[in-house]
Amino acid sequence: MTKTPFGAKLELVLKVFSMSRSQLAADLAVDKSVIGRWVSGSAAPATHNMAHLTRYIASKRPGFTMLDWERTLPDFADLFGAQPPAPDSASDSIILPIMGQIRSATETCAADLECFFRTTRPAEAAPGRFLHDQGMLRLGDNGLLEFRMGIRETVYAGWLFPIRGKLFCIATDAVSGGLVFAIFSTPPAGRVQRLDGLSLGMGAGSLPGITAATLLLDRIGELSGDAAADERRYQELLMQDPLAPEGSIPEDVLAHLLRDFGPSQLALGGELLLQLPFHRSVARSLPPVAPLRADEGQVVRPQFGRPNIKS
């Protein structure tokens, strides 16, 4: 993902002082993975860690204060007598021939998708139990939807691409190097409340392989518009217990997440492959506001996905 301004500045400091992330982590008495998340932009320092880090830098560069973090990246680099790093953006690192279409579709649907969310998925390491990841979807400065999701110290960050009505996700864990993919169903038009899809990633266990599973994303809160406040809220959510209490998953969700498939199911009229056809999707949105006539002064917002179907 694109580095945050803070992440880029911290990475520059490490280079200026010829310091490794491990050395900084040891000097600050934090885990090395914490420094990795600060640099990558998947997490921001808590207030006490920011103060500790600032005092540490000031011990090496007298006069450095908290206010210096507010400098632009070129000014920050000049403070240390260094050249600012080259721009790092998704448009530089993601090479897709349809990026123009993706940006256009993102502009249309971003307002309906930005939120804090919670996943529900089977717990591979605890058969019969379920996990809740905590996540955040927001529009980045580069015009793409930033996707962040995790459980405590394990955080995946990447991008969500609207392509031909579906939502394609690719995200990585900057610390472990893990990579996950997901495809979500076409959401109904309106502010999305639930997405369902299929995920693909590395399996857990002593001999990890490849695991595919059904996944639900439920909206649990709205972004405030204050990036720093939203970041703090996201960090708080990550600390919640990820294991769903036994009996807390509704029966309809259980049936959706744990469908049988394969040759024996096909013989019974079921599915041969793990798939999520249109008629099985449980994605839902708040119904869009009915458009007013042009002379009533409402600007009609373009809609994304299929209309809500009422019984």
Coordinates of C-alpha atoms in Angstrom, one line a residue:
M1 CA 0.0 0.0 0.0
T2 CA 1.0 3.6 -0.3
K3 CA 3.0 4.8 2.7
T4 CA 1.4 7.4 5.0
P5 CA 3.4 10.7 5.3
F6 CA 4.5 9.6 8.8
G7 CA 5.7 6.2 7.5
A8 CA 7.7 7.8 4.8
K9 CA 9.3 10.2 7.3
L10 CA 10.2 7.5 9.7
E11 CA 11.7 5.4 7.0
L12 CA 13.8 8.5 6.0
V13 CA 15.0 8.8 9.6
L14 CA 16.1 5.2 9.7
K15 CA 18.1 5.8 6.5
V16 CA 19.7 9.0 7.8
F17 CA 20.9 7.4 11.0
S18 CA 21.8 4.1 9.2
M19 CA 19.6 2.3 11.6
S20 CA 17.7 -0.9 11.2
R21 CA 14.1 -1.4 12.3
S22 CA 15.3 -4.0 14.8
Q23 CA 17.7 -1.5 16.4
L24 CA 15.0 1.2 16.7
A25 CA 12.6 -1.3 18.1
A26 CA 15.1 -2.4 20.8
D27 CA 15.9 1.2 21.7
L28 CA 12.2 2.1 22.0
A29 CA 11.4 -1.2 23.8
V30 CA 8.7 -2.2 21.3
D31 CA 8.4 -5.3 19.1
K32 CA 10.1 -5.1 15.7
S33 CA 6.8 -5.8 14.0
V34 CA 5.5 -2.5 15.5
I35 CA 8.2 -0.5 13.6
G36 CA 7.3 -2.4 10.5
R37 CA 3.7 -1.4 10.7
W38 CA 4.6 2.3 11.4
V39 CA 6.8 2.4 8.3
S40 CA 4.3 0.6 6.1
G41 CA 1.4 2.8 7.2
S42 CA -0.7 -0.1 8.4
A43 CA -0.6 1.4 12.0
A44 CA 0.2 4.7 13.6
P45 CA 2.1 5.2 16.9
A46 CA 0.0 5.7 20.0
T47 CA 0.4 9.1 21.7
H48 CA 3.0 7.8 24.3
N49 CA 5.0 6.0 21.6
M50 CA 5.0 9.1 19.4
A51 CA 6.4 11.2 22.3
H52 CA 9.0 8.5 23.1
L53 CA 10.0 8.3 19.4
T54 CA 10.3 12.1 19.2
R55 CA 12.5 12.3 22.3
Y56 CA 14.7 9.5 20.9
I57 CA 15.2 11.4 17.6
A58 CA 15.9 14.6 19.5
S59 CA 18.7 12.8 21.3
K60 CA 20.3 12.3 17.9
R61 CA 19.2 15.5 16.2
P62 CA 19.0 18.3 18.9
G63 CA 16.1 20.6 18.5
F64 CA 13.7 18.1 17.0
T65 CA 10.2 18.4 18.3
M66 CA 6.7 17.0 17.8
L67 CA 5.9 19.9 15.5
D68 CA 8.5 18.7 13.1
W69 CA 6.4 15.7 12.2
E70 CA 3.9 18.2 10.7
R71 CA 6.4 19.4 8.1
T72 CA 5.9 18.4 4.4
L73 CA 8.1 15.5 3.4
P74 CA 10.5 17.7 1.4
D75 CA 10.9 20.0 4.4
F76 CA 11.3 17.1 6.7
A77 CA 14.0 15.6 4.6
D78 CA 15.8 19.0 4.4
L79 CA 15.8 19.2 8.2
F80 CA 18.0 16.1 8.2
G81 CA 20.1 17.1 5.2
A82 CA 18.6 14.4 3.0
Q83 CA 16.8 14.0 -0.3
P84 CA 13.1 13.3 0.0
P85 CA 12.1 9.7 -1.2
A86 CA 10.6 9.2 -4.6
P87 CA 6.8 9.2 -4.7
D88 CA 5.2 5.9 -3.7
S89 CA 1.7 5.4 -5.0
A90 CA -0.6 2.6 -6.0
S91 CA -0.6 3.8 -9.6
D92 CA 3.2 3.2 -9.7
S93 CA 3.2 -0.2 -8.0
I94 CA -0.1 -1.7 -9.4
I95 CA 0.1 -2.3 -13.1
L96 CA -3.4 -3.1 -14.5
P97 CA -4.5 -2.1 -18.0
I98 CA -7.9 -1.2 -16.6
M99 CA -6.8 1.2 -13.9
G100 CA -8.7 4.0 -15.5
Q101 CA -12.0 2.0 -15.3
I102 CA -11.2 1.1 -11.7
R103 CA -10.7 4.7 -10.7
S104 CA -13.9 5.7 -12.4
A105 CA -15.9 2.9 -10.7
T106 CA -14.3 3.8 -7.4
E107 CA -15.4 7.4 -7.6
T108 CA -18.9 6.2 -8.1
C109 CA -19.1 3.7 -5.3
A110 CA -16.6 4.9 -2.6
A111 CA -19.1 6.9 -0.6
D112 CA -21.3 3.7 -0.2
L113 CA -18.4 1.5 0.8
E114 CA -16.3 3.6 3.2
C115 CA -16.8 2.4 6.8
F116 CA -15.4 0.3 9.7
F117 CA -16.3 -3.3 9.2
R118 CA -16.1 -6.7 10.9
T119 CA -15.7 -10.0 9.2
T120 CA -17.1 -13.4 10.1
R121 CA -15.2 -16.4 8.9
P122 CA -14.4 -20.0 9.9
A123 CA -11.5 -20.3 12.4
E124 CA -9.2 -22.7 10.6
A125 CA -7.1 -23.5 13.7
A126 CA -10.3 -24.1 15.8
P127 CA -12.8 -26.2 13.8
G128 CA -16.3 -25.3 14.6
R129 CA -15.5 -21.8 15.8
F130 CA -15.5 -18.5 14.0
L131 CA -13.3 -15.4 13.9
H132 CA -14.0 -11.7 13.5
D133 CA -11.4 -9.5 11.8
Q134 CA -11.7 -5.8 12.3
G135 CA -11.3 -3.6 9.3
M136 CA -11.5 -0.2 7.7
L137 CA -12.4 0.9 4.1
R138 CA -11.6 4.4 3.0
L139 CA -10.8 6.3 -0.1
G140 CA -7.1 7.0 -0.4
D141 CA -5.4 10.2 -1.8
N142 CA -4.7 8.2 -4.9
G143 CA -8.4 7.7 -5.8
L144 CA -8.4 4.0 -4.8
L145 CA -10.2 2.3 -1.9
E146 CA -7.8 1.5 0.8
F147 CA -8.6 -1.9 2.5
R148 CA -7.2 -2.7 6.0
M149 CA -8.1 -5.7 8.1
G150 CA -6.6 -7.5 11.0
I151 CA -6.6 -9.2 14.3
R152 CA -4.4 -7.5 17.0
E153 CA -0.8 -7.6 15.7
T154 CA -1.6 -9.3 12.4
V155 CA -2.8 -6.6 9.9
Y156 CA -3.4 -6.9 6.2
A157 CA -3.4 -3.8 4.1
G158 CA -4.2 -3.3 0.4
W159 CA -6.8 -2.2 -2.1
L160 CA -10.4 -2.9 -3.1
F161 CA -11.1 -2.7 -6.8
P162 CA -14.6 -2.5 -8.2
I163 CA -14.5 -4.4 -11.5
R164 CA -17.6 -5.3 -13.6
G165 CA -19.8 -5.0 -10.5
K166 CA -17.7 -7.3 -8.3
L167 CA -15.2 -6.1 -5.7
F168 CA -11.7 -7.6 -5.9
C169 CA -9.3 -7.3 -3.0
I170 CA -5.6 -7.9 -2.7
A171 CA -3.9 -7.3 0.6
T172 CA -0.6 -8.1 2.3
D173 CA 0.9 -8.3 5.8
A174 CA 4.0 -6.1 5.7
V175 CA 5.5 -8.0 8.7
S176 CA 5.1 -11.6 7.6
G177 CA 4.9 -11.1 3.9
G178 CA 1.5 -12.9 3.8
L179 CA -0.8 -12.2 0.9
V180 CA -4.6 -12.7 0.7
F181 CA -7.1 -12.3 -2.1
A182 CA -10.9 -12.0 -2.0
I183 CA -13.7 -11.4 -4.4
F184 CA -17.0 -10.0 -3.1
S185 CA -20.4 -10.3 -4.7
T186 CA -22.2 -7.4 -6.4
P187 CA -23.7 -5.3 -3.7
P188 CA -27.2 -3.8 -4.1
A189 CA -27.4 -0.1 -4.9
G190 CA -27.2 2.1 -1.8
R191 CA -25.0 2.3 1.3
V192 CA -23.5 -1.2 1.7
Q193 CA -24.3 -2.9 5.0
R194 CA -23.0 -6.4 4.2
L195 CA -20.7 -8.0 1.6
D196 CA -20.1 -11.7 1.1
G197 CA -17.4 -13.3 -1.0
L198 CA -14.7 -15.9 -1.2
S199 CA -11.2 -15.5 0.2
L200 CA -8.0 -17.2 -0.8
G201 CA -4.8 -17.3 1.2
M202 CA -2.1 -19.3 2.9
G203 CA -3.5 -21.9 5.3
A204 CA -2.6 -22.2 9.0
G205 CA -1.0 -25.2 10.6
S206 CA 2.3 -27.0 10.8
L207 CA 2.3 -27.6 7.0
P208 CA 0.4 -24.6 5.6
G209 CA -1.1 -24.8 2.2
I210 CA -3.7 -22.9 0.4
T211 CA -7.1 -22.2 1.9
A212 CA -10.3 -20.9 0.3
A213 CA -13.3 -19.9 2.4
T214 CA -16.6 -18.0 2.4
L215 CA -16.3 -14.6 4.1
L216 CA -18.8 -12.0 5.4
L217 CA -18.1 -8.3 5.9
D218 CA -20.6 -6.3 8.0
R219 CA -20.5 -2.5 8.4
I220 CA -20.1 -1.7 12.1
G221 CA -19.5 2.1 12.0
E222 CA -19.0 5.2 10.0
L223 CA -15.8 7.1 9.3
S224 CA -15.6 10.5 11.0
G225 CA -13.7 12.2 8.2
D226 CA -10.9 13.0 10.6
A227 CA -8.1 10.6 9.5
A228 CA -6.3 10.7 12.8
A229 CA -9.4 10.0 14.8
D230 CA -10.4 7.2 12.4
E231 CA -6.9 5.7 12.8
R232 CA -7.2 5.7 16.5
R233 CA -10.6 4.0 16.3
Y234 CA -9.3 1.4 14.0
Q235 CA -6.4 0.6 16.3
E236 CA -8.9 0.2 19.2
L237 CA -11.0 -2.2 17.2
L238 CA -8.0 -4.4 16.4
M239 CA -7.5 -5.1 20.1
Q240 CA -10.9 -6.8 20.4
D241 CA -11.1 -10.6 21.1
P242 CA -11.3 -12.1 17.6
L243 CA -12.8 -15.4 18.6
A244 CA -16.6 -15.3 18.2
P245 CA -18.4 -16.6 21.4
E246 CA -19.9 -20.0 20.9
G247 CA -23.5 -19.8 19.8
S248 CA -23.2 -16.2 18.7
I249 CA -23.3 -16.8 14.9
P250 CA -26.9 -16.8 13.6
E251 CA -28.1 -20.0 11.9
D252 CA -28.5 -18.3 8.5
V253 CA -24.9 -17.1 8.6
L254 CA -23.7 -20.6 9.6
A255 CA -25.6 -22.1 6.7
H256 CA -24.1 -19.5 4.3
L257 CA -20.5 -19.9 5.5
L258 CA -20.4 -23.7 5.8
R259 CA -22.1 -24.9 2.6
D260 CA -21.1 -28.4 1.5
F261 CA -19.8 -28.9 -2.0
G262 CA -18.0 -31.6 -4.1
P263 CA -18.9 -34.7 -6.1
S264 CA -21.2 -36.2 -3.4
Q265 CA -23.1 -32.9 -3.1
L266 CA -23.4 -32.6 -6.9
A267 CA -25.0 -36.0 -7.0
L268 CA -27.6 -34.7 -4.5
G269 CA -28.3 -31.6 -6.6
G270 CA -25.8 -29.4 -4.8
E271 CA -22.6 -27.7 -6.0
L272 CA -19.4 -29.3 -7.3
L273 CA -17.2 -26.2 -6.6
L274 CA -17.0 -23.7 -3.8
Q275 CA -18.8 -20.8 -5.4
L276 CA -21.1 -17.9 -4.6
P277 CA -23.7 -17.6 -7.4
F278 CA -25.9 -14.5 -7.7
H279 CA -29.0 -16.0 -6.2
R280 CA -27.1 -17.2 -3.0
S281 CA -25.5 -13.8 -2.2
V282 CA -26.5 -12.2 1.1
A283 CA -24.9 -8.8 0.3
R284 CA -27.3 -6.0 1.3
S285 CA -27.4 -2.2 1.3
L286 CA -29.7 0.5 2.7
P287 CA -32.1 1.3 -0.1
P288 CA -31.0 4.3 -2.1
V289 CA -33.1 7.5 -1.8
A290 CA -35.7 7.7 -4.5
P291 CA -34.5 10.3 -7.1
L292 CA -36.4 13.6 -7.2
R293 CA -37.4 15.4 -10.3
A294 CA -34.7 17.6 -11.8
D295 CA -36.7 20.7 -11.0
E296 CA -36.6 19.8 -7.3
G297 CA -32.9 20.4 -7.2
Q298 CA -31.5 17.0 -6.2
V299 CA -28.3 15.8 -7.8
V300 CA -28.9 12.1 -8.4
R301 CA -25.8 10.0 -7.4
P302 CA -24.7 7.2 -9.7
Q303 CA -25.5 3.8 -8.3
F304 CA -23.3 0.8 -8.1
G305 CA -24.4 -2.8 -8.4
R306 CA -27.8 -4.5 -8.7
P307 CA -31.0 -2.9 -7.3
N308 CA -32.5 -4.2 -4.1
I309 CA -35.0 -6.9 -4.7
K310 CA -38.1 -6.8 -2.6
S311 CA -40.2 -9.9 -1.9

